[in-house]
Tab-separated table of C-alpha atoms and ligand atoms in Angstrom:
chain	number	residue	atom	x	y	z
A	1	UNK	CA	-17.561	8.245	-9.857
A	2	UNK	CA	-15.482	9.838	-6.817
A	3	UNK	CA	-13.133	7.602	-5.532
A	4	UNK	CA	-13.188	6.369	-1.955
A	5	UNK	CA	-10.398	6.343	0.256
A	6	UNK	CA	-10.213	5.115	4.499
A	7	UNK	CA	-8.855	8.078	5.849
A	8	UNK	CA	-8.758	8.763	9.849
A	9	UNK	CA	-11.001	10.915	11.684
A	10	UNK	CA	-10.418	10.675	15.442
A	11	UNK	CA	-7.813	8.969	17.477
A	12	UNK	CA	-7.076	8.509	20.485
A	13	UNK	CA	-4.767	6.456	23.216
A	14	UNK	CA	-4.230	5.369	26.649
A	15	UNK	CA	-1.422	4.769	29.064
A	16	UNK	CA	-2.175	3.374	32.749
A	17	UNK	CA	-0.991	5.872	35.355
A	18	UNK	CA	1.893	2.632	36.599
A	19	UNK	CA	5.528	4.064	35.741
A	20	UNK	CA	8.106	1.542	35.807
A	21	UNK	CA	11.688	3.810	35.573
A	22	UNK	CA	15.047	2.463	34.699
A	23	UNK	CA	16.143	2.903	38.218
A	24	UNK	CA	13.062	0.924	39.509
A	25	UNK	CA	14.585	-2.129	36.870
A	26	UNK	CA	18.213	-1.387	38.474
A	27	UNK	CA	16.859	-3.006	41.690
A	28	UNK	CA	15.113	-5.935	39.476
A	29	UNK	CA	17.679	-7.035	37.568
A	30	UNK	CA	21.516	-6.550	36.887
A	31	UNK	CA	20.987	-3.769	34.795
A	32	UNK	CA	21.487	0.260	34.896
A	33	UNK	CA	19.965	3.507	33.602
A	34	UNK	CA	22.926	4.350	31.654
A	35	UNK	CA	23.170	0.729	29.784
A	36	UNK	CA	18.985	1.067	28.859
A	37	UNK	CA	19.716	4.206	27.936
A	38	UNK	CA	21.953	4.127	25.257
A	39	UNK	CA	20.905	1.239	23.946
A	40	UNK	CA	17.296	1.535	23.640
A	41	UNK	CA	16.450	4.782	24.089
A	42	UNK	CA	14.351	4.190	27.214
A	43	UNK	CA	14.093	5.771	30.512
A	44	UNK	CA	10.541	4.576	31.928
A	45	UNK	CA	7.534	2.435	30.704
A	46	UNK	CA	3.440	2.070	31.627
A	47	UNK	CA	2.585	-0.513	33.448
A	48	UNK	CA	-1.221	-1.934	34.015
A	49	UNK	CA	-2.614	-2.118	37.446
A	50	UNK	CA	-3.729	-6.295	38.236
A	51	UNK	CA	-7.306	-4.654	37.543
A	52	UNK	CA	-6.772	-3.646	34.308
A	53	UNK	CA	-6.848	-6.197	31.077
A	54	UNK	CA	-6.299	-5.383	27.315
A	55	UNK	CA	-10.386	-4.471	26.846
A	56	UNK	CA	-10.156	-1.701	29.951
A	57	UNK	CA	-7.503	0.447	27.721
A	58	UNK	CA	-9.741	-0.832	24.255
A	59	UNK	CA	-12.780	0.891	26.406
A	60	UNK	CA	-10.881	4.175	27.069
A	61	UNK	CA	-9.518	4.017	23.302
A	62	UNK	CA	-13.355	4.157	22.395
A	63	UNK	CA	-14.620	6.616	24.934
A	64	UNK	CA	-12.257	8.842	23.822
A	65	UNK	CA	-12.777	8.725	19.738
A	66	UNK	CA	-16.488	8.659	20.381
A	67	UNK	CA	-16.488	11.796	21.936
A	68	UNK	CA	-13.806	13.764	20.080
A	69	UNK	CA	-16.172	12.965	17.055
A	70	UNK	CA	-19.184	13.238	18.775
A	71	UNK	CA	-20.727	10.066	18.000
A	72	UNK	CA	-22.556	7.468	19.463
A	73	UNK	CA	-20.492	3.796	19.918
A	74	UNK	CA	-23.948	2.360	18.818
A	75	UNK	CA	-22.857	4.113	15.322
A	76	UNK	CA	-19.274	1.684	15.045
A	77	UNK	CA	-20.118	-0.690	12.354
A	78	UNK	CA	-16.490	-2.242	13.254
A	79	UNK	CA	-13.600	-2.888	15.507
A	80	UNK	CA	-10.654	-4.459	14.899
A	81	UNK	CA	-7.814	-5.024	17.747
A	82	UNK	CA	-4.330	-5.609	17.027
A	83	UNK	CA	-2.673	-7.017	20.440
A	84	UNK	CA	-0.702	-10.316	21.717
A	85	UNK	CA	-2.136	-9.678	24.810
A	86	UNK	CA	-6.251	-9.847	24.934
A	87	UNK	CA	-8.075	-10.690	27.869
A	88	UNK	CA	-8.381	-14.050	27.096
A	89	UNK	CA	-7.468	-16.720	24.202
A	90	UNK	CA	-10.730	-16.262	23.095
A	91	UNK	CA	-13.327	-14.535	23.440
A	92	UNK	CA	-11.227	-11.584	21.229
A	93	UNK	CA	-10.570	-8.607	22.927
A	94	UNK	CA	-12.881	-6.734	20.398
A	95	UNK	CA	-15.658	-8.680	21.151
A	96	UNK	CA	-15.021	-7.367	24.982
A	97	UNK	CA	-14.367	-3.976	24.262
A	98	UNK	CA	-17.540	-3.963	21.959
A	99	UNK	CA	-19.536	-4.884	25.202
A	100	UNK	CA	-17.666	-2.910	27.637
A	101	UNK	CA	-17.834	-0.012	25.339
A	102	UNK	CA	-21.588	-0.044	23.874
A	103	UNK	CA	-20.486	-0.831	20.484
A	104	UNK	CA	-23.380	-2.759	19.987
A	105	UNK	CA	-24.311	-2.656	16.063
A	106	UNK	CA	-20.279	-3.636	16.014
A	107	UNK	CA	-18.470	-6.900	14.726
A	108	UNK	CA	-14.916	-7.915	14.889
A	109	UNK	CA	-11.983	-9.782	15.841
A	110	UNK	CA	-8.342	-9.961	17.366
A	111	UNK	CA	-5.498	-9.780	14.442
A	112	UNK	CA	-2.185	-11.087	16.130
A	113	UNK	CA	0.503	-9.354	14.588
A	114	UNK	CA	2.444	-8.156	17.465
A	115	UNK	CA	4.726	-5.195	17.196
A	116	UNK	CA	3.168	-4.746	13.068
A	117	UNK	CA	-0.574	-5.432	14.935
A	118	UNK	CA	-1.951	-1.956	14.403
A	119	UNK	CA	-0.353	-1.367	10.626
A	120	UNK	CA	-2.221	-5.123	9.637
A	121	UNK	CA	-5.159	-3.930	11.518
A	122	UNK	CA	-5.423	-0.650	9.243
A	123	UNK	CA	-4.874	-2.070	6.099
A	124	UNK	CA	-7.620	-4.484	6.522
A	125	UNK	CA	-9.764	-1.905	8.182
A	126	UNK	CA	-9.714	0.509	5.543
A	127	UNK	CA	-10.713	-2.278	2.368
A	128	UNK	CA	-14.363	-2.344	4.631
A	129	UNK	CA	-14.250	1.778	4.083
A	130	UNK	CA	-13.412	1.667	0.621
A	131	UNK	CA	-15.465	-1.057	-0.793
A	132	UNK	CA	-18.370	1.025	1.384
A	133	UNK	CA	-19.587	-1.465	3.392
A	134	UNK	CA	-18.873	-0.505	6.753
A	135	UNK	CA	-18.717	3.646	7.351
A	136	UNK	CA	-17.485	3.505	10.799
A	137	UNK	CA	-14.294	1.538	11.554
A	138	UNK	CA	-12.257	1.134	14.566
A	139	UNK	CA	-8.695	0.237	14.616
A	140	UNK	CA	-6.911	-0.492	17.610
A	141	UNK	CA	-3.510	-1.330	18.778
A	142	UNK	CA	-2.532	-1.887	22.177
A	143	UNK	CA	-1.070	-4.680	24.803
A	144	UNK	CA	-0.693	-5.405	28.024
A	145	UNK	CA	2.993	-6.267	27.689
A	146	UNK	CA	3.751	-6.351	31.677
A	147	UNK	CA	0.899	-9.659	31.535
A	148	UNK	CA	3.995	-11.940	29.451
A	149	UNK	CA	6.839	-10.446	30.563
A	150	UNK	CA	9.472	-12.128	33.110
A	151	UNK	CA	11.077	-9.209	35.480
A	152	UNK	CA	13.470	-11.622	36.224
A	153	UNK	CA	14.760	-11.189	32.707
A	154	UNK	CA	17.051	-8.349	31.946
A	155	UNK	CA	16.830	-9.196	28.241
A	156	UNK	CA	12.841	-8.554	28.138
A	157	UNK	CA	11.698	-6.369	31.313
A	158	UNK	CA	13.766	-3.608	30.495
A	159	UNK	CA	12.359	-3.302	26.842
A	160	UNK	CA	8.531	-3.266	26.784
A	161	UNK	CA	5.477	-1.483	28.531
A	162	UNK	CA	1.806	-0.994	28.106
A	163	UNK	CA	-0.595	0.824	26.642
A	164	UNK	CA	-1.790	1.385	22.835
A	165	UNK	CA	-4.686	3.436	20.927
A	166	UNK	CA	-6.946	3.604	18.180
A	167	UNK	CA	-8.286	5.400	14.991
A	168	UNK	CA	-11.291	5.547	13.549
A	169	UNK	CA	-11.489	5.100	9.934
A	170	UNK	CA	-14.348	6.709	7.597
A	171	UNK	CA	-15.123	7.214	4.228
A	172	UNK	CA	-12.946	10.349	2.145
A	173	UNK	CA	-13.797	12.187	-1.254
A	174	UNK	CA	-10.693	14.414	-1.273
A	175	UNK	CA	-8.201	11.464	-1.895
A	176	UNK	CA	-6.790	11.544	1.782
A	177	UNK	CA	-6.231	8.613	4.170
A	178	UNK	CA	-4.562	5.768	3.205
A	179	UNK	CA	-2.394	5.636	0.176
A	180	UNK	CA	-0.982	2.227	0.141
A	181	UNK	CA	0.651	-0.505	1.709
A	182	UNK	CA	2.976	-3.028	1.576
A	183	UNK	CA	2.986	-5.729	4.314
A	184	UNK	CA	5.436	-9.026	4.630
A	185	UNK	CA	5.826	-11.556	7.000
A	186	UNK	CA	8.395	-14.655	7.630
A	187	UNK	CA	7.361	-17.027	10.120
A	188	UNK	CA	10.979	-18.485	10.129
A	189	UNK	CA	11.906	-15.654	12.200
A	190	UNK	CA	9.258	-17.185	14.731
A	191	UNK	CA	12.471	-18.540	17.042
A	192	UNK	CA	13.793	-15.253	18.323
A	193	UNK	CA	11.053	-13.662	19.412
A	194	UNK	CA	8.042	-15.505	20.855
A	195	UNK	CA	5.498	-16.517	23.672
A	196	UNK	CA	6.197	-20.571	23.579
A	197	UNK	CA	4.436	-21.946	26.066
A	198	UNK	CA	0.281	-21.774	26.555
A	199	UNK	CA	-0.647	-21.948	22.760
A	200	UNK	CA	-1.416	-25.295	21.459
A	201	UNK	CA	2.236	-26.530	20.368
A	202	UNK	CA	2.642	-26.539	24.218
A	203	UNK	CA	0.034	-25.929	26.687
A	204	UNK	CA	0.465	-24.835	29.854
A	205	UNK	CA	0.635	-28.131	32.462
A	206	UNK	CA	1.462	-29.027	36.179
A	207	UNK	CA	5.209	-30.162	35.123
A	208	UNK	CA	5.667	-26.573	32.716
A	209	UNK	CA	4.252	-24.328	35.213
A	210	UNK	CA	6.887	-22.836	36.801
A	211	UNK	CA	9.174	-22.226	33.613
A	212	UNK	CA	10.262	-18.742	31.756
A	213	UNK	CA	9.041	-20.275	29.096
A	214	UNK	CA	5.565	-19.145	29.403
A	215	UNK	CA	7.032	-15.443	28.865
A	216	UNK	CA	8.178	-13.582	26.088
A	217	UNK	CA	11.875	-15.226	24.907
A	218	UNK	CA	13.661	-12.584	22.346
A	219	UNK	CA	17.401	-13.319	21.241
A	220	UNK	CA	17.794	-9.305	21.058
A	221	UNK	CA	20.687	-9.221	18.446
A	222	UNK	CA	19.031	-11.531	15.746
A	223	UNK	CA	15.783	-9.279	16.156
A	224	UNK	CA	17.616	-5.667	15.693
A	225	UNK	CA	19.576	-7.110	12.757
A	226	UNK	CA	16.371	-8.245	11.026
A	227	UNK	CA	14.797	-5.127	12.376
A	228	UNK	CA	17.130	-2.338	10.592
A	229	UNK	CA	17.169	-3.957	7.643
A	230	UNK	CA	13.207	-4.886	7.426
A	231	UNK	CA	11.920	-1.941	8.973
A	232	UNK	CA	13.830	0.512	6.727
A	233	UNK	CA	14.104	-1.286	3.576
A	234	UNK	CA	10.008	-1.784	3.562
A	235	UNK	CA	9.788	2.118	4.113
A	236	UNK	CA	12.304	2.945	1.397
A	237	UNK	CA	10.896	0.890	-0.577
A	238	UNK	CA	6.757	2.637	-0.095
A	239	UNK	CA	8.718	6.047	-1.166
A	240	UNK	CA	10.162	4.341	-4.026
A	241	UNK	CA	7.346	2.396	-5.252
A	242	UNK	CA	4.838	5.818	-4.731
A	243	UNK	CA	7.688	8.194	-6.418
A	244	UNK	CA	8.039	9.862	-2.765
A	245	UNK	CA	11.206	11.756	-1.678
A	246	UNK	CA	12.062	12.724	1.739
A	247	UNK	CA	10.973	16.357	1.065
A	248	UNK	CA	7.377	14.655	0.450
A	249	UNK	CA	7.538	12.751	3.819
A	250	UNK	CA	5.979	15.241	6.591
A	251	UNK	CA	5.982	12.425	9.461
A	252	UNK	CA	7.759	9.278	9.603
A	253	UNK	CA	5.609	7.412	12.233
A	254	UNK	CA	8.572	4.411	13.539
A	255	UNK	CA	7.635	1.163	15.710
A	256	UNK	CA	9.497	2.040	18.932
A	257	UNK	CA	11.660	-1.040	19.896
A	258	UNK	CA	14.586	0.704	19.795
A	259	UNK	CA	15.928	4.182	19.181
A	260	UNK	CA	18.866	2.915	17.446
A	261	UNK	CA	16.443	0.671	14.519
A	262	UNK	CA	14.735	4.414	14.559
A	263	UNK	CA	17.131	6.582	13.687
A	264	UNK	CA	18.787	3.401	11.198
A	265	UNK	CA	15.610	3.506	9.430
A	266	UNK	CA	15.128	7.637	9.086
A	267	UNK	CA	18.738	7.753	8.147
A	268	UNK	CA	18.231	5.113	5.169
A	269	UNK	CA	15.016	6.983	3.945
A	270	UNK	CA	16.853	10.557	4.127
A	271	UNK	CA	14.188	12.071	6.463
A	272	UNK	CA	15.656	14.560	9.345
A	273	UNK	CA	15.190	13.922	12.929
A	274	UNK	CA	13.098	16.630	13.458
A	275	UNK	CA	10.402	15.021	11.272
A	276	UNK	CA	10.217	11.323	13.226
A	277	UNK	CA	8.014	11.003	15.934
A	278	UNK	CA	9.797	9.215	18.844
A	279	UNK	CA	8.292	8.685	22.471
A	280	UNK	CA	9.932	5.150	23.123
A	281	UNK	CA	11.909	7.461	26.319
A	282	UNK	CA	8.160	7.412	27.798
A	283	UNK	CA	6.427	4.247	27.064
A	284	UNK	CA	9.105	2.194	26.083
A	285	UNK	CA	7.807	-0.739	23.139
A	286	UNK	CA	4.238	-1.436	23.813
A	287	UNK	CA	4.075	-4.209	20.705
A	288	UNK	CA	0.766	-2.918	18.594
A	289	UNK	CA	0.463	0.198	20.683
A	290	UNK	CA	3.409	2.283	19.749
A	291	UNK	CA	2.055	4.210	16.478
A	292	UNK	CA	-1.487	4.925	17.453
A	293	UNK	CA	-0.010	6.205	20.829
A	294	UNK	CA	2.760	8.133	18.584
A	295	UNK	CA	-0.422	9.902	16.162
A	296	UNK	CA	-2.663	10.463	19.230
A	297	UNK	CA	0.393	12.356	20.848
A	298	UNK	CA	1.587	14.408	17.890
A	299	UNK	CA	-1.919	14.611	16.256
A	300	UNK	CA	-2.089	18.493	17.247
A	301	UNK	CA	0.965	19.121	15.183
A	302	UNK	CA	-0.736	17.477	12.331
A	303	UNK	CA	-2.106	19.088	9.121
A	304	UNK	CA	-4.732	17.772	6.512
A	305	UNK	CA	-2.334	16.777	4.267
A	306	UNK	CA	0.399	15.330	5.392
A	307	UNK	CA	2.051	12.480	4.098
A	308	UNK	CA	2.677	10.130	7.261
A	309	UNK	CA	4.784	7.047	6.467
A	310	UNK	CA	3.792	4.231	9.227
A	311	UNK	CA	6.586	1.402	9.703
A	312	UNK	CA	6.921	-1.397	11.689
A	313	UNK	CA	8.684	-4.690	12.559
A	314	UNK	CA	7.825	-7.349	15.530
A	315	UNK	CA	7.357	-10.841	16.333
A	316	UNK	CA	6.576	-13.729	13.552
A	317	UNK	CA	8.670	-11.644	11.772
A	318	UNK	CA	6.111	-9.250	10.658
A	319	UNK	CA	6.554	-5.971	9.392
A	320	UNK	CA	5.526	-3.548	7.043
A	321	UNK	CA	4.487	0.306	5.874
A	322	UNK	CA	1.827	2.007	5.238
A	323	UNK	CA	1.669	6.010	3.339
A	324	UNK	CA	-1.262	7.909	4.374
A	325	UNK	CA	-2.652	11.614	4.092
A	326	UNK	CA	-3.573	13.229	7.044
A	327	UNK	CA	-7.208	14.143	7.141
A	328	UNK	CA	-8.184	17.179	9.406
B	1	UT7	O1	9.515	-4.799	18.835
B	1	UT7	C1	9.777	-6.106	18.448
B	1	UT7	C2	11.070	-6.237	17.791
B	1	UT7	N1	12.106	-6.119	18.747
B	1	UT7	C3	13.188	-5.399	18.492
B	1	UT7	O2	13.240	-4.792	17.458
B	1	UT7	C4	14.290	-5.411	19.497
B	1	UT7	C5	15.613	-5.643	18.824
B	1	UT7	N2	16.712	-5.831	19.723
B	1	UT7	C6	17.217	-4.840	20.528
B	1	UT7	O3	16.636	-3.772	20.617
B	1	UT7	C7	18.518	-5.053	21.228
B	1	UT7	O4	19.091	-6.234	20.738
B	1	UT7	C8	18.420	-5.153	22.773
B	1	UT7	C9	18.080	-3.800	23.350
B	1	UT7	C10	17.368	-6.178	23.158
B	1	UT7	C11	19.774	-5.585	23.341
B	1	UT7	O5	20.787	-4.695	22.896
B	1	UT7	P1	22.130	-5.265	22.259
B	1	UT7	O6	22.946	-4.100	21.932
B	1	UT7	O7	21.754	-6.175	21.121
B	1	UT7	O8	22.765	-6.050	23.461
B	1	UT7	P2	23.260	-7.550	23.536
B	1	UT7	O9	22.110	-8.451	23.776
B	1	UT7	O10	24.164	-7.852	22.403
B	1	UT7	O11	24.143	-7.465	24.822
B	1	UT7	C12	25.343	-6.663	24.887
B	1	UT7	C13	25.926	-6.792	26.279
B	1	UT7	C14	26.065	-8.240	26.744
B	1	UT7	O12	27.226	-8.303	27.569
B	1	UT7	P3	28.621	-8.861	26.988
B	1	UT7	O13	28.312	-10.248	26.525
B	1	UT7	O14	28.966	-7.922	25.870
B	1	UT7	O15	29.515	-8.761	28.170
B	1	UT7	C15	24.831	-8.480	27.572
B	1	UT7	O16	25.005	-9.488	28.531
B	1	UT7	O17	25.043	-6.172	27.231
B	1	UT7	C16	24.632	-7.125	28.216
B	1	UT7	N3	23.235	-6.870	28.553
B	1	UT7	C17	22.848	-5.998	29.490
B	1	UT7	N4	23.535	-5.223	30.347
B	1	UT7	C18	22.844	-4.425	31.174
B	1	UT7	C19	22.134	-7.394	27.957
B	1	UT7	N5	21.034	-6.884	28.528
B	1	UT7	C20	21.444	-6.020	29.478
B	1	UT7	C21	20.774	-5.178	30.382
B	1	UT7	N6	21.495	-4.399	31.203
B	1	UT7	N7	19.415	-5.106	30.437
């Protein structure tokens, strides 16, 4: 019997038309366009307009794959949405999306993640493809980043933006799509970079209102240490583990949080610079939303056949890698 593999068969992403530029932040906060610069890679970031919530960009992410593969969204058996930021603490944002969108034959659920959202997302995604349950699945990752962050913090503001995108995953008889994965998490790590107020270890009251703490709170230094070494180490260690050298690797596909973790992790895995897709100088580190908006950007320069490394690292800590073959 043929084997089945998930591979994808349409993406597509979103950005809101908002641009936030370093020199707009220079007016914010004590900061400058030569500090961001160097040290993250950025020079401007999306930013949602107070209309838009995570489901407007998840409807756009499904407009757009439905009609690059000319289907139907009544034909999505499944969506799954990696994000920190849905529209609400529950309903999930796929359950809104599914209604704003006309998925209705569709099921599925919120998988909080954050920056490793859309790599957990896929892997789950793509067990519904192969055990053939489900033929049409959606994976998204996006956030609404500019919804939790404090512009009043130089630390945070200057780091993350919005926007995100999504694949859909079908069924493949050729052996391409998803390879294999390897995923980790250590909720240890949970102190240096979290939301801590308005879950239920403490809710939001009339006393806590006013306080920072209901934004995002990242001790910078402790992340990027844990970041090089997790982010490249779990992408070594695919290549190892599937007999890969660099000369296999076509794309690495990097989290964007910051250009120096990219280039620490393409250095440690031997792969040039000309093969790593970066666009962090654009969109800056949109949590779930940085690969799927990297593959919908690059996805012309793509060839059936590729070998795509994914990689990421974020919040909880979570991170992990995932090798796939290009499909079309
Ligand atoms: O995607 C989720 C995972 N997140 C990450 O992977 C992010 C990992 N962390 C980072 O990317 C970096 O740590 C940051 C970009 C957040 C910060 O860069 P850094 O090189 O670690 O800077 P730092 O926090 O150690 O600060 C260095 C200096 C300090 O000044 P002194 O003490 O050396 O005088 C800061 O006060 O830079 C100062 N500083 C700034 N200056 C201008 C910190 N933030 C800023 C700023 N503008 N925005």
């Amino acid at each position: 019997m043929t084997k089945i593999t998930a591979a994808i068969t349409a993406i597509h992403g979103y950005v809101p038309d908002g641009v936030l530029t370093n020199q707009d932040l220079e007016k914010m906060v004590e900061t400058n366009d030569e500090w961001i610069t160097t040290r993250t890679g950025i020079k401007e970031r999306r930013i949602a307009s107070p209309e838009q919530a995570l489901s407007d960009f998840g409807k756009e992410i499904v407009d757009g794959i439905c009609e690059k593969r000319g289907i139907d969204p009544a034909e999505i058996d499944m969506v799954i949405c990696g994000t920190i930021t849905a529209d609400y603490r529950f309903p999930a944002a796929a359950n809104v999306i599914c209604d704003k969108a006309g998925c209705v034959n569709a099921w599925g659920f919120d998988l909080s993640a954050a920056c490793s959202g859309f790599i957990y997302a896929l892997d789950i995604g793509r067990v519904y493809v192969e055990n053939g349950t489900h033929k049409k699945v959606l994976v998204i990752g996006a956030d609404v980043m500019s919804s939790i962050i404090n512009y009043k913090d130089r630390a945070t503001c200057i780091i993350f933006g919005d926007g995100g995108g999504g694949v859909l995953l079908e069924a493949n008889e050729e052996g391409l799509g998803v390879q294999d994965s390897i995923l980790k998490s250590d909720g240890s790590g949970r102190e240096y970079l979290l939301q801590r107020l308005g879950g239920s270890a403490q809710p939001i009251t009339k006393e806590n209102a006013e306080s920072p703490e209901q934004y995002v709170f990242q001790e910078g230094k402790t992340v990027f240490k844990h970041a090089v070494s997790n982010m490249a180490g779990i992408s070594v260690e695919i290549m190892e583990k599937n007999g890969l050298t660099a000369d296999d690797i076509d794309w690495l596909v990097p989290h964007q949080a910051n250009r120096r973790i990219i280039d620490a992790t393409s250095s440690r895995m031997g792969i040039d610079n000309d093969k790593v897709m970066i666009n962090i100088d654009k969109y800056g580190n949109t949590t779930a939303g940085t690969i799927p908006l990297l593959l919908w950007e690059w996805e012309d320069k793509l060839k059936k056949g590729d070998n795509l490394i994914l990689a990421s690292f974020g919040g909880g800590f979570t991170w992990g890698s995932i090798w796939l073959k290009w499909a079309y």
